[in-house]
């Protein structure tokens, strides 16, 4: 599977899609865009220079978690998301459309999804290893203190 975030340049510029889809009633977005954590974007994509690499990586990191919903032209997810991105980030019009270009089919989520998977694996491994290692360490410390007390008595 090769997920793409396929927002066209007009959508990125204004946060609204143009064309025939506006004439059709759109469903509400199944993702709570208002409740999303936009600090992924606002902490990395900062003015006045808005570095393209950081801004585009942050956009992908944020968007790729719900790429299917954003690409569904029957709902208002993309419009809603961009309205909140602009509300919280106060970004200049067209920032992401002008900086974040990859190809005709859109921006690829492959790297962002791979990075998220690696972070999840590291977190899971870290959690598992600390769970596995903590009891024996605690047990050995308890046994050591008991042994020292035994020797002192």
CSV table of C-alpha atoms in Angstrom, one decimal:
chain,number,residue,atom,x,y,z
A,1,UNK,CA,0.0,0.0,0.0
A,2,UNK,CA,1.4,3.4,-0.9
A,3,UNK,CA,-0.8,6.0,0.9
A,4,UNK,CA,-0.7,9.5,-0.5
A,5,UNK,CA,-2.0,12.7,0.9
A,6,UNK,CA,-3.6,13.9,-2.3
A,7,UNK,CA,-4.7,17.5,-1.5
A,8,UNK,CA,-4.4,19.6,-4.6
A,9,UNK,CA,-2.6,22.9,-4.6
A,10,UNK,CA,-5.9,24.9,-4.4
A,11,UNK,CA,-6.9,23.0,-1.3
A,12,UNK,CA,-3.6,23.6,0.3
A,13,UNK,CA,-3.7,27.3,-0.5
A,14,UNK,CA,-7.2,28.1,0.8
A,15,UNK,CA,-8.1,25.2,2.9
A,16,UNK,CA,-11.1,24.7,0.7
A,17,UNK,CA,-11.6,22.4,-2.3
A,18,UNK,CA,-12.8,24.0,-5.5
A,19,UNK,CA,-14.8,22.5,-8.3
A,20,UNK,CA,-17.8,20.1,-8.6
A,21,UNK,CA,-17.4,18.7,-5.1
A,22,UNK,CA,-18.6,22.1,-3.6
A,23,UNK,CA,-22.0,21.6,-5.2
A,24,UNK,CA,-22.4,18.3,-3.5
A,25,UNK,CA,-23.3,18.1,0.2
A,26,UNK,CA,-20.3,16.8,2.2
A,27,UNK,CA,-20.5,14.5,5.2
A,28,UNK,CA,-19.0,15.6,8.4
A,29,UNK,CA,-15.5,14.4,9.1
A,30,UNK,CA,-15.4,11.2,11.1
A,31,UNK,CA,-12.2,12.4,12.7
A,32,UNK,CA,-12.4,15.0,15.5
A,33,UNK,CA,-10.2,17.6,13.8
A,34,UNK,CA,-10.9,20.2,16.6
A,35,UNK,CA,-9.5,17.8,19.2
A,36,UNK,CA,-6.3,17.0,17.3
A,37,UNK,CA,-2.9,17.9,18.7
A,38,UNK,CA,-1.7,20.6,16.3
A,39,UNK,CA,1.5,21.2,18.2
A,40,UNK,CA,3.2,18.7,15.9
A,41,UNK,CA,2.9,21.4,13.3
A,42,UNK,CA,3.1,24.6,15.3
A,43,UNK,CA,6.2,23.5,17.2
A,44,UNK,CA,8.2,22.6,14.1
A,45,UNK,CA,6.8,24.9,11.4
A,46,UNK,CA,7.6,28.4,12.7
A,47,UNK,CA,8.0,31.8,11.1
A,48,UNK,CA,9.3,34.1,9.9
A,49,UNK,CA,11.2,31.7,7.6
A,50,UNK,CA,8.9,28.6,7.8
A,51,UNK,CA,11.7,26.1,6.8
A,52,UNK,CA,10.2,23.9,4.0
A,53,UNK,CA,11.8,20.7,5.3
A,54,UNK,CA,10.5,21.0,8.8
A,55,UNK,CA,7.1,22.3,7.7
A,56,UNK,CA,6.5,19.6,5.2
A,57,UNK,CA,7.7,16.8,7.6
A,58,UNK,CA,5.4,18.2,10.3
A,59,UNK,CA,2.5,18.3,7.9
A,60,UNK,CA,3.0,14.7,6.9
A,61,UNK,CA,3.5,13.6,10.5
A,62,UNK,CA,0.2,15.2,11.4
A,63,UNK,CA,-1.8,14.2,8.3
A,64,UNK,CA,-0.7,10.7,7.6
A,65,UNK,CA,-2.5,9.3,10.7
A,66,UNK,CA,-5.8,9.9,9.0
A,67,UNK,CA,-4.8,10.0,5.3
A,68,UNK,CA,-7.8,8.0,4.2
A,69,UNK,CA,-10.3,10.4,5.7
A,70,UNK,CA,-8.4,13.4,4.3
A,71,UNK,CA,-8.4,11.9,0.8
A,72,UNK,CA,-12.2,11.1,0.9
A,73,UNK,CA,-13.7,13.9,-1.1
A,74,UNK,CA,-17.2,13.1,0.2
A,75,UNK,CA,-16.4,14.5,3.6
A,76,UNK,CA,-15.1,17.8,4.9
A,77,UNK,CA,-12.0,16.5,6.7
A,78,UNK,CA,-9.4,18.4,4.6
A,79,UNK,CA,-11.3,21.7,4.8
A,80,UNK,CA,-11.8,21.4,8.5
A,81,UNK,CA,-8.2,20.3,9.2
A,82,UNK,CA,-6.7,23.2,7.2
A,83,UNK,CA,-9.0,25.7,8.9
A,84,UNK,CA,-7.6,24.5,12.3
A,85,UNK,CA,-4.1,24.5,11.0
A,86,UNK,CA,-4.4,28.1,9.9
A,87,UNK,CA,-6.2,29.0,13.1
A,88,UNK,CA,-3.5,27.6,15.4
A,89,UNK,CA,-0.5,28.2,13.3
A,90,UNK,CA,-1.4,31.6,11.8
A,91,UNK,CA,0.4,30.5,8.6
A,92,UNK,CA,0.6,32.7,5.5
A,93,UNK,CA,-1.8,31.7,2.7
A,94,UNK,CA,-0.5,29.0,0.4
A,95,UNK,CA,2.5,28.1,2.7
A,96,UNK,CA,2.0,24.3,2.5
A,97,UNK,CA,0.9,24.4,-1.2
A,98,UNK,CA,4.0,26.3,-2.2
A,99,UNK,CA,6.5,24.4,-0.1
A,100,UNK,CA,5.2,20.8,0.1
A,101,UNK,CA,5.2,19.3,-3.4
A,102,UNK,CA,6.2,15.8,-4.3
A,103,UNK,CA,4.4,14.8,-7.4
A,104,UNK,CA,1.1,14.7,-9.3
A,105,UNK,CA,-0.4,12.2,-7.0
A,106,UNK,CA,0.3,14.1,-3.8
A,107,UNK,CA,2.6,13.8,-0.8
A,108,UNK,CA,3.7,10.3,0.2
A,109,UNK,CA,3.0,9.2,3.7
A,110,UNK,CA,5.5,6.3,3.4
A,111,UNK,CA,8.3,7.9,5.4
A,112,UNK,CA,6.0,9.5,8.0
A,113,UNK,CA,4.1,6.2,8.6
A,114,UNK,CA,7.4,4.3,8.8
A,115,UNK,CA,8.8,6.8,11.3
A,116,UNK,CA,5.6,6.5,13.4
A,117,UNK,CA,5.8,2.7,13.3
A,118,UNK,CA,9.5,2.8,14.4
A,119,UNK,CA,8.6,5.1,17.3
A,120,UNK,CA,5.8,2.8,18.3
A,121,UNK,CA,8.2,-0.2,18.1
A,122,UNK,CA,10.9,1.5,20.2
A,123,UNK,CA,8.3,2.6,22.7
A,124,UNK,CA,6.8,-0.9,22.9
A,125,UNK,CA,10.3,-2.5,23.2
A,126,UNK,CA,11.3,0.0,25.8
A,127,UNK,CA,8.2,-0.6,27.8
A,128,UNK,CA,8.5,-4.4,27.5
A,129,UNK,CA,12.2,-4.4,28.4
A,130,UNK,CA,11.6,-2.1,31.4
A,131,UNK,CA,8.7,-4.3,32.5
A,132,UNK,CA,10.9,-7.4,32.1
A,133,UNK,CA,14.0,-6.0,33.8
A,134,UNK,CA,12.4,-4.0,36.6
A,135,UNK,CA,11.1,-6.9,38.7
A,136,UNK,CA,14.4,-8.9,38.7
A,137,UNK,CA,16.3,-5.7,39.6
A,138,UNK,CA,13.9,-4.9,42.4
A,139,UNK,CA,14.0,-8.4,43.6
A,140,UNK,CA,17.8,-8.6,43.6
A,141,UNK,CA,18.0,-5.3,45.6
A,142,UNK,CA,15.5,-6.6,48.1
A,143,UNK,CA,17.5,-9.8,48.4
A,144,UNK,CA,20.8,-7.9,48.8
A,145,UNK,CA,19.4,-5.7,51.5
A,146,UNK,CA,17.9,-8.7,53.3
A,147,UNK,CA,21.3,-10.5,53.1
A,148,UNK,CA,23.2,-7.5,54.4
A,149,UNK,CA,20.7,-7.2,57.3
A,150,UNK,CA,21.2,-10.9,58.0
A,151,UNK,CA,25.0,-10.5,58.1
A,152,UNK,CA,24.8,-7.5,60.5
A,153,UNK,CA,22.5,-9.3,62.9
